[in-house]
mmCIF file of C-alpha atoms in Angstrom:
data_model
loop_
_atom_site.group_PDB
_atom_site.id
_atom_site.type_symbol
_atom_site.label_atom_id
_atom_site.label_comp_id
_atom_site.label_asym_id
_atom_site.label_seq_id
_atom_site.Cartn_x
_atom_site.Cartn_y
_atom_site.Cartn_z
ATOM 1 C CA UNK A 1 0.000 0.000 0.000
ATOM 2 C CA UNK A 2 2.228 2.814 -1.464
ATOM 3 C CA UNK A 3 -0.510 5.214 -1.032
ATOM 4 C CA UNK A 4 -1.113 4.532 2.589
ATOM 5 C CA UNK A 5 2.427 5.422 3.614
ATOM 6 C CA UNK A 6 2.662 8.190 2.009
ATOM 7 C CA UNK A 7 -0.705 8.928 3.429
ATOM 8 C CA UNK A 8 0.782 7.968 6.735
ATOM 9 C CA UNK A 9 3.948 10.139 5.940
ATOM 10 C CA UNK A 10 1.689 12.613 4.730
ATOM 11 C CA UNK A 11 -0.063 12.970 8.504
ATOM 12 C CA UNK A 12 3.067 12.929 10.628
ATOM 13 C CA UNK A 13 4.923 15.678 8.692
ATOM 14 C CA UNK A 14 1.375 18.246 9.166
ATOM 15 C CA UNK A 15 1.367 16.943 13.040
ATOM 16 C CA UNK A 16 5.321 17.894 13.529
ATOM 17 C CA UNK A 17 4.500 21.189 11.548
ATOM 18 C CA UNK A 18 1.248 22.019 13.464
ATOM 19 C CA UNK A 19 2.766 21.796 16.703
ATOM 20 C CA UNK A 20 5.902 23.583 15.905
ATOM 21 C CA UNK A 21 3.876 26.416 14.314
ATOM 22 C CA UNK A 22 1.007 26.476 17.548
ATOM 23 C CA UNK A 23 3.557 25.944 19.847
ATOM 24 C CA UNK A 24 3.063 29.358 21.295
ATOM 25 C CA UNK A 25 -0.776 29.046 21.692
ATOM 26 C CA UNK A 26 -0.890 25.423 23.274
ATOM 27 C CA UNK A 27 -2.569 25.492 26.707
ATOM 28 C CA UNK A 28 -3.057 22.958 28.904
ATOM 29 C CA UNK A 29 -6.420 24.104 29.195
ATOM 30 C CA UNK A 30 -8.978 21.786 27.247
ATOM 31 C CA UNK A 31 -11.909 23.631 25.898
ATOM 32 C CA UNK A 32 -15.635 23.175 26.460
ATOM 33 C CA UNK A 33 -18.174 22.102 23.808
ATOM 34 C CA UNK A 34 -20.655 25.030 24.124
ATOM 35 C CA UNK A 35 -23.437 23.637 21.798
ATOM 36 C CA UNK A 36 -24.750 26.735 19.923
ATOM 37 C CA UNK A 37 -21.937 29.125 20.983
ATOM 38 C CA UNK A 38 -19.414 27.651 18.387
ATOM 39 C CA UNK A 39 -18.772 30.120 15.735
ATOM 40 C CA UNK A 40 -18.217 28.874 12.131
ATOM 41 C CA UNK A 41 -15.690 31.527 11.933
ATOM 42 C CA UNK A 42 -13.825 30.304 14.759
ATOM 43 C CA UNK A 43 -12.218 27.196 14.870
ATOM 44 C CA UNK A 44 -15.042 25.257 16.503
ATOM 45 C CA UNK A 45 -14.492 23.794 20.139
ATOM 46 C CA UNK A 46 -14.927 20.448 21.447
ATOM 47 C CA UNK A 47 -16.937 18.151 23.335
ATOM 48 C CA UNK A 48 -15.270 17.569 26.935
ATOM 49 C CA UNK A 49 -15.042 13.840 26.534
ATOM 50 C CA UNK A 50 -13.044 14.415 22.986
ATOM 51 C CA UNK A 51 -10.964 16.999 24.355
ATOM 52 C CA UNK A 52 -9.978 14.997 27.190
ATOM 53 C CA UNK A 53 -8.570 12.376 24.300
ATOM 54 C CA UNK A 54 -6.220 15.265 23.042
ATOM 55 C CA UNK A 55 -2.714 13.285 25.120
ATOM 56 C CA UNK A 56 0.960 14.033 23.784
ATOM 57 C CA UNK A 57 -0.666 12.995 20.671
ATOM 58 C CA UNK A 58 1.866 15.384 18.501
ATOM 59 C CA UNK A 59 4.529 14.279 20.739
ATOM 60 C CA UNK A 60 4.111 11.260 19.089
ATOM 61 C CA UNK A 61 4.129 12.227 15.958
ATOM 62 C CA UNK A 62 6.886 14.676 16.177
ATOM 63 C CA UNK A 63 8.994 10.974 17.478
ATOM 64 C CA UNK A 64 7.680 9.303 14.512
ATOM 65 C CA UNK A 65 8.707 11.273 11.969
ATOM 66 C CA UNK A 66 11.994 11.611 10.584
ATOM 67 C CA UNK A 67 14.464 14.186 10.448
ATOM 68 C CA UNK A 68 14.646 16.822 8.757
ATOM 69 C CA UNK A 69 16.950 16.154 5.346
ATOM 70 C CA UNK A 70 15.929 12.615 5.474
ATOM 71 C CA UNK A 71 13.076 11.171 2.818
ATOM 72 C CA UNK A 72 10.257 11.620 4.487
ATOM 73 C CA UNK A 73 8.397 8.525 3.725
ATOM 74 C CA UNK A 74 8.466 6.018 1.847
ATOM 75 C CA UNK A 75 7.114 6.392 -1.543
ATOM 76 C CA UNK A 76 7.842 9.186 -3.857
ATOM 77 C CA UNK A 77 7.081 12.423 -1.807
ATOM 78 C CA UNK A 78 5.141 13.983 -4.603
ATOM 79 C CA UNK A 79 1.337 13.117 -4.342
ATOM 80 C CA UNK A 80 -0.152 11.373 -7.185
ATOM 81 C CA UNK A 81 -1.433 12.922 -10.198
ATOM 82 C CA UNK A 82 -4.449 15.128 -9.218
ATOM 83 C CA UNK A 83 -4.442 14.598 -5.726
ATOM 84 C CA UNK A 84 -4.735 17.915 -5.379
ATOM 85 C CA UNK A 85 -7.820 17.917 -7.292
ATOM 86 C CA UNK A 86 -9.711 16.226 -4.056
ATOM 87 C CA UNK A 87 -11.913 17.299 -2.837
ATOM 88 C CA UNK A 88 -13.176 20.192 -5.376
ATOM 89 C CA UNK A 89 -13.641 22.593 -2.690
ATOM 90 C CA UNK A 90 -10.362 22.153 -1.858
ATOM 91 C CA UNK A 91 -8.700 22.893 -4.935
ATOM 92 C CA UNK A 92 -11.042 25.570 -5.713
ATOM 93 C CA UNK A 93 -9.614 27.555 -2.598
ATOM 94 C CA UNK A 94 -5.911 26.375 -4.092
ATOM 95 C CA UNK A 95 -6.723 28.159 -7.025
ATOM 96 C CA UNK A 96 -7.919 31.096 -6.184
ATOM 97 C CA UNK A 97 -6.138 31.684 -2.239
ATOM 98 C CA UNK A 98 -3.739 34.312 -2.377
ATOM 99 C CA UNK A 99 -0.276 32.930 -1.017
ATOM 100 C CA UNK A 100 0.810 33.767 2.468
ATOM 101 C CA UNK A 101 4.177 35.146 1.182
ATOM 102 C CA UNK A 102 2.165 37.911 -0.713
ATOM 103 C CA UNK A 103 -0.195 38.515 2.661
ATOM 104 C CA UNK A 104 0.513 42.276 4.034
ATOM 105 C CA UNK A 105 -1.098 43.350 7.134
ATOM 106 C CA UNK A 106 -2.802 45.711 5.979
ATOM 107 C CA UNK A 107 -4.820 44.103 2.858
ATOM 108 C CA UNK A 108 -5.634 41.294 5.444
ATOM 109 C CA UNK A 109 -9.466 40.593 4.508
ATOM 110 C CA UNK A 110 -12.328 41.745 5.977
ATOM 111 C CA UNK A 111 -12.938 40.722 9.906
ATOM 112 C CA UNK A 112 -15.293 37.818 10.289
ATOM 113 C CA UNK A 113 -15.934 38.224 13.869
ATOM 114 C CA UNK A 114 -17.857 41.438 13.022
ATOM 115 C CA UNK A 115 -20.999 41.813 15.237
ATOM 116 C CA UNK A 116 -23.110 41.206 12.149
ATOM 117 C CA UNK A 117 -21.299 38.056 11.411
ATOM 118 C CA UNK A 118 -21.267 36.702 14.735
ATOM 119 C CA UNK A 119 -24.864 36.758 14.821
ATOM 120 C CA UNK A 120 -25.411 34.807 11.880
ATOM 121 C CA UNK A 121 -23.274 32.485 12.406
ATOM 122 C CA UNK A 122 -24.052 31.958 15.968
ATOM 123 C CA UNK A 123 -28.102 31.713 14.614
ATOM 124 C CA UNK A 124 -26.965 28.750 12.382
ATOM 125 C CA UNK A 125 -24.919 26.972 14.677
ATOM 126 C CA UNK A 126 -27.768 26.959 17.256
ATOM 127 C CA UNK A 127 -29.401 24.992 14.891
ATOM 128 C CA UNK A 128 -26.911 22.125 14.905
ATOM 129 C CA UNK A 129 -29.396 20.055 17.440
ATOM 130 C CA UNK A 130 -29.714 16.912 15.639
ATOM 131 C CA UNK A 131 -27.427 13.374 15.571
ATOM 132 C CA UNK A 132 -25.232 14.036 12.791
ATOM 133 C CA UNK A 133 -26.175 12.653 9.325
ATOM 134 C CA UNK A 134 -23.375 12.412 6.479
ATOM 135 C CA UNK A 135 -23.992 13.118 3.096
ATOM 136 C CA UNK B 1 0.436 -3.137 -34.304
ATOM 137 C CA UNK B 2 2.883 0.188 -35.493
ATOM 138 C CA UNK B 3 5.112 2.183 -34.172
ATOM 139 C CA UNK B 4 2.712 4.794 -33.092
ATOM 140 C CA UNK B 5 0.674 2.804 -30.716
ATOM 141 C CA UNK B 6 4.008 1.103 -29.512
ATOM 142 C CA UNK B 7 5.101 4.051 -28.091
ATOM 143 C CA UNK B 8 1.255 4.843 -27.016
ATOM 144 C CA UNK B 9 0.222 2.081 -25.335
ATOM 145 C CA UNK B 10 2.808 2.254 -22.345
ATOM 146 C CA UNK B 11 2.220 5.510 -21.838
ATOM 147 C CA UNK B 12 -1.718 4.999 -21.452
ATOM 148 C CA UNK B 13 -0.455 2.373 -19.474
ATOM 149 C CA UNK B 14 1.184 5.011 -16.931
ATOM 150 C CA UNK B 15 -1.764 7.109 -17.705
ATOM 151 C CA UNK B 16 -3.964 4.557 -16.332
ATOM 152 C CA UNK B 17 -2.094 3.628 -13.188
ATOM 153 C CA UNK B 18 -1.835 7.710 -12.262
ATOM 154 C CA UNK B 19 -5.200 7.668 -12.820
ATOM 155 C CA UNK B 20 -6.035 4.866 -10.630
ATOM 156 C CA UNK B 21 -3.746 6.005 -7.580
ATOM 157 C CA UNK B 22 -5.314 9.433 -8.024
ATOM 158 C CA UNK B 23 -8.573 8.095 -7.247
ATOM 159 C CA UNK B 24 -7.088 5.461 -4.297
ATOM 160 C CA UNK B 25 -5.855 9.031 -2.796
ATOM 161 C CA UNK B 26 -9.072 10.786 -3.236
ATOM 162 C CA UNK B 27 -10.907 7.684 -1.277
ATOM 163 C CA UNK B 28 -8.217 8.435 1.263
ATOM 164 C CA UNK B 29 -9.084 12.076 1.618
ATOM 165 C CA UNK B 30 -12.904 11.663 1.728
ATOM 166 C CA UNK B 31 -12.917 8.441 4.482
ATOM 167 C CA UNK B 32 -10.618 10.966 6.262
ATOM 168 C CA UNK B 33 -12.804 13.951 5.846
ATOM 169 C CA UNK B 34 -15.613 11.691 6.629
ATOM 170 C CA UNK B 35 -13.806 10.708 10.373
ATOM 171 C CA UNK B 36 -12.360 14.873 10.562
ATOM 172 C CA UNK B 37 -16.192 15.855 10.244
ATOM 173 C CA UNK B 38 -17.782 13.521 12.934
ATOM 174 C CA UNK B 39 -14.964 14.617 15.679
ATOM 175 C CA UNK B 40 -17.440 17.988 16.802
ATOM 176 C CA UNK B 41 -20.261 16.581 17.619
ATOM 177 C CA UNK B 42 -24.083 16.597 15.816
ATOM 178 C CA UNK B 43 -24.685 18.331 12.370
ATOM 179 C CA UNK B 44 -27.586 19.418 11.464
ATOM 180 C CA UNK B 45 -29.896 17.469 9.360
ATOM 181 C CA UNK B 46 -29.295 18.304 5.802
ATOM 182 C CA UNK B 47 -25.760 20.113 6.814
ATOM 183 C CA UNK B 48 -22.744 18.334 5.803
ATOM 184 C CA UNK B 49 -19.036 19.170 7.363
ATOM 185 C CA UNK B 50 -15.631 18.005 6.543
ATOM 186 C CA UNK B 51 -12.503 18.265 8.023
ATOM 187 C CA UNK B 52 -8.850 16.864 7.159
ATOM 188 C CA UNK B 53 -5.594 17.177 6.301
ATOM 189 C CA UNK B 54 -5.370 17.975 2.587
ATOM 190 C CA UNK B 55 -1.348 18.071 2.649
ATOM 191 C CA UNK B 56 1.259 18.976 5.088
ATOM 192 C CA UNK B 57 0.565 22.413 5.655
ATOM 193 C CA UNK B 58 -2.688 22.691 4.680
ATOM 194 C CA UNK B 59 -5.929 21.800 6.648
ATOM 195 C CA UNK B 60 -9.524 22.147 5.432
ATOM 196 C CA UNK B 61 -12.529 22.627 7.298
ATOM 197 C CA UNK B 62 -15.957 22.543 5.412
ATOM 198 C CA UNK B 63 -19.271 22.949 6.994
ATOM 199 C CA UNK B 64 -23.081 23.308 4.881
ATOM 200 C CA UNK B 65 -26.343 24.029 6.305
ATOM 201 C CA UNK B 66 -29.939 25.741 5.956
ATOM 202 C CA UNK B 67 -31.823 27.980 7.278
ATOM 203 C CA UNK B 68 -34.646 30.583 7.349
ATOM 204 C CA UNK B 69 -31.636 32.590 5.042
ATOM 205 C CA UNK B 70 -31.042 30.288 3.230
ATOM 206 C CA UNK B 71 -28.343 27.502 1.945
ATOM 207 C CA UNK B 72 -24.783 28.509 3.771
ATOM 208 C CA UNK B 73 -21.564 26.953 2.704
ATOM 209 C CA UNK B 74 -17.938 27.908 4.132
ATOM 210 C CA UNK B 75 -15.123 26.439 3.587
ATOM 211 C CA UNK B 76 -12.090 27.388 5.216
ATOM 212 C CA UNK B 77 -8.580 26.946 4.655
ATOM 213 C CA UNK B 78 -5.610 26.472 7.204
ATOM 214 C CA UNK B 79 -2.217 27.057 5.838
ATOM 215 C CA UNK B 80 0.454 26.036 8.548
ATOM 216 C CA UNK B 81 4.024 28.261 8.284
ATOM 217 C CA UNK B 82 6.800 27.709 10.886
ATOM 218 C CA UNK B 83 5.978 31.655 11.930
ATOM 219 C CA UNK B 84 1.774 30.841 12.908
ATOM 220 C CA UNK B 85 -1.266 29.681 11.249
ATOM 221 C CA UNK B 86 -3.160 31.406 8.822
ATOM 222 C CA UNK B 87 -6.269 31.050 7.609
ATOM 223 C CA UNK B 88 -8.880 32.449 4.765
ATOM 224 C CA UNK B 89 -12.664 31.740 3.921
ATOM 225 C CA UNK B 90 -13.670 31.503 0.062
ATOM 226 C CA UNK B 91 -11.782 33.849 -1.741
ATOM 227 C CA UNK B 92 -11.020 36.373 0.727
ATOM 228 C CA UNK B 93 -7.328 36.963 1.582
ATOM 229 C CA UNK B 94 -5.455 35.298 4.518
ATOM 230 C CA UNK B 95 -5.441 36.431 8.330
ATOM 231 C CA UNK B 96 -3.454 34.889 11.390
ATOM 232 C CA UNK B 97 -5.580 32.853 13.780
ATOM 233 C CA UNK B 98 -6.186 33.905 17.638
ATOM 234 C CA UNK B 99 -4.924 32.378 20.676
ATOM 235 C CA UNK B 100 -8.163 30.333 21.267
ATOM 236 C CA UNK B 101 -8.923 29.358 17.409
ATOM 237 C CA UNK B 102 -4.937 28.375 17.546
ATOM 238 C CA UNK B 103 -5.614 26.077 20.405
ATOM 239 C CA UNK B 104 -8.721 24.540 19.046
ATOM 240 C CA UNK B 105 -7.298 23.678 15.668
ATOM 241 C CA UNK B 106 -4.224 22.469 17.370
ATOM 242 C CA UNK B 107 -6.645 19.688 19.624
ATOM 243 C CA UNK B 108 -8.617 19.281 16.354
ATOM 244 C CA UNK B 109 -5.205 18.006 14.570
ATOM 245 C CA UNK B 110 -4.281 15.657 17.797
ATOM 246 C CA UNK B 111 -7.455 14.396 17.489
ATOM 247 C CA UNK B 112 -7.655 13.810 13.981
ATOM 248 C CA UNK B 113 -4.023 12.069 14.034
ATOM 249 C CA UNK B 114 -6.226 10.156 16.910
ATOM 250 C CA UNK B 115 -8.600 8.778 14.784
ATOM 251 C CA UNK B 116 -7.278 8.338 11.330
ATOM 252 C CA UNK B 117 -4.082 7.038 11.863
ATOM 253 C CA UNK B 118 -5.609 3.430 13.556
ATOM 254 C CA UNK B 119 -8.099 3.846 10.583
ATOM 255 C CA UNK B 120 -5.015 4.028 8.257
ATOM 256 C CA UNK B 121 -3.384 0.975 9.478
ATOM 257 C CA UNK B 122 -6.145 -1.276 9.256
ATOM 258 C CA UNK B 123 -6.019 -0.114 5.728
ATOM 259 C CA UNK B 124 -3.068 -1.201 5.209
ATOM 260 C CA UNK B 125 -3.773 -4.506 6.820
ATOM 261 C CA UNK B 126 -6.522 -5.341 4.975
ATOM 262 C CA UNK B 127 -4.804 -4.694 1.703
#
């Protein structure tokens, strides 16, 4: 299974990168689940009992994954031929994001915490009530 | 058989296999997205939300639903750099996360390595 290592590769790297780039904002402090609070805006917060899951779990991967310099997994590091394509919405935002290089402060886009947006969003995710249903 | 399709037929032979590991990967992605979207809790009925790990800097978090307004869909994009997180919605530009969305996305990533990884392995077992 080429494409499960890689995937596998694929997963450590993001975990050693995520927790080398958060590093400054981790907290011991596990968030509540507020149902209808969450803010789509906002990263959403969690449930207690899933938070309390959240153990050295980056740790790990950080151990797992090799160093830097070295091939970082075992098949070739470049993801198959449209991977990139999947999902759509994905690649749509690819296309059309501006790169973080060209960001400058002061043509960040427009705030979505705004009052106006808050409300909104707040109104839909109130309505997130029911067992969840995949489409 | 000439030497055209000689020198075609490997090469749709190639063709074929990218084409078939580009669609093993995209199963990948969606039974991840599938697990990244059930890890906070109850969506509405007729809402639909994804989350994973597109690449190695890059998460995705995509969330539908309806009401009284309307149809809603947003989609937003994490883009990890050594120097932060940032993030941007549709095609609006990028802006650096806060302490508390850092820290949420951060247990949202733990938790996804949670889930998927096992999920990954018997995969790989099965295979």
């Amino acid at each position: 299974m080429r494409l499960r290592g890689h995937r596998v590769g694929v997963l450590r790297h993001a975990m050693t990168n995520g927790a080398v780039a958060l590093q400054d904002f981790r907290s011991t402090e596990s968030p509540q689940w507020q149902p209808g609070t969450s803010q789509l805006t906002e990263f959403p917060e969690f449930r207690p009992a899933d938070a309390a899951q959240v153990q050295n779990v980056a740790t790990v991967a950080m151990a797992q994954a090799p160093p830097e310099g070295q091939v970082p997994y075992e098949s070739d590091p470049t993801p198959p031929v449209g991977s990139t394509e999947v999902p759509s919405l994905a690649d749509r935002l690819t296309q059309t994001a501006t790169p973080v290089e060209n960001v400058q402060p002061e043509v960040l886009g427009p705030d979505f915490t705004s009052p106006q947006n808050i409300a909104e969003l707040s109104a839909a995710a109130a309505g997130l009530a029911t067992p969840a249903e995949r489409v | 058989m000439n030497f055209l399709q000689l020198l075609l037929v490997p090469q749709n032979k190639q063709q074929r296999e990218a084409q078939r590991e580009a669609e093993l990967y995209k199963a990948l992605i969606h039974h991840e997205a599938k697990i990244g979207g059930e890890l906070f809790g109850p969506v509405a009925k007729g809402g639909r939300r994804e989350f994973f790990c597109l690449d190695e800097r890059t998460w995705v978090w995509h969330e539908e639903w309806t009401d009284k307004a309307g149809h809603h869909v947003v989609t937003t994009r994490y883009d990890v750099r050594p120097n932060g997180v940032f993030k941007s919605q549709g095609n609006n530009s990028y802006q650096a996360l806060s302490a508390q969305e850092a820290r949420n996305l951060y247990n949202a990533m733990c938790l996804y390595y949670q889930r998927v990884m096992p999920e990954l392995m018997r995969i790989g077992q099965a295979a």
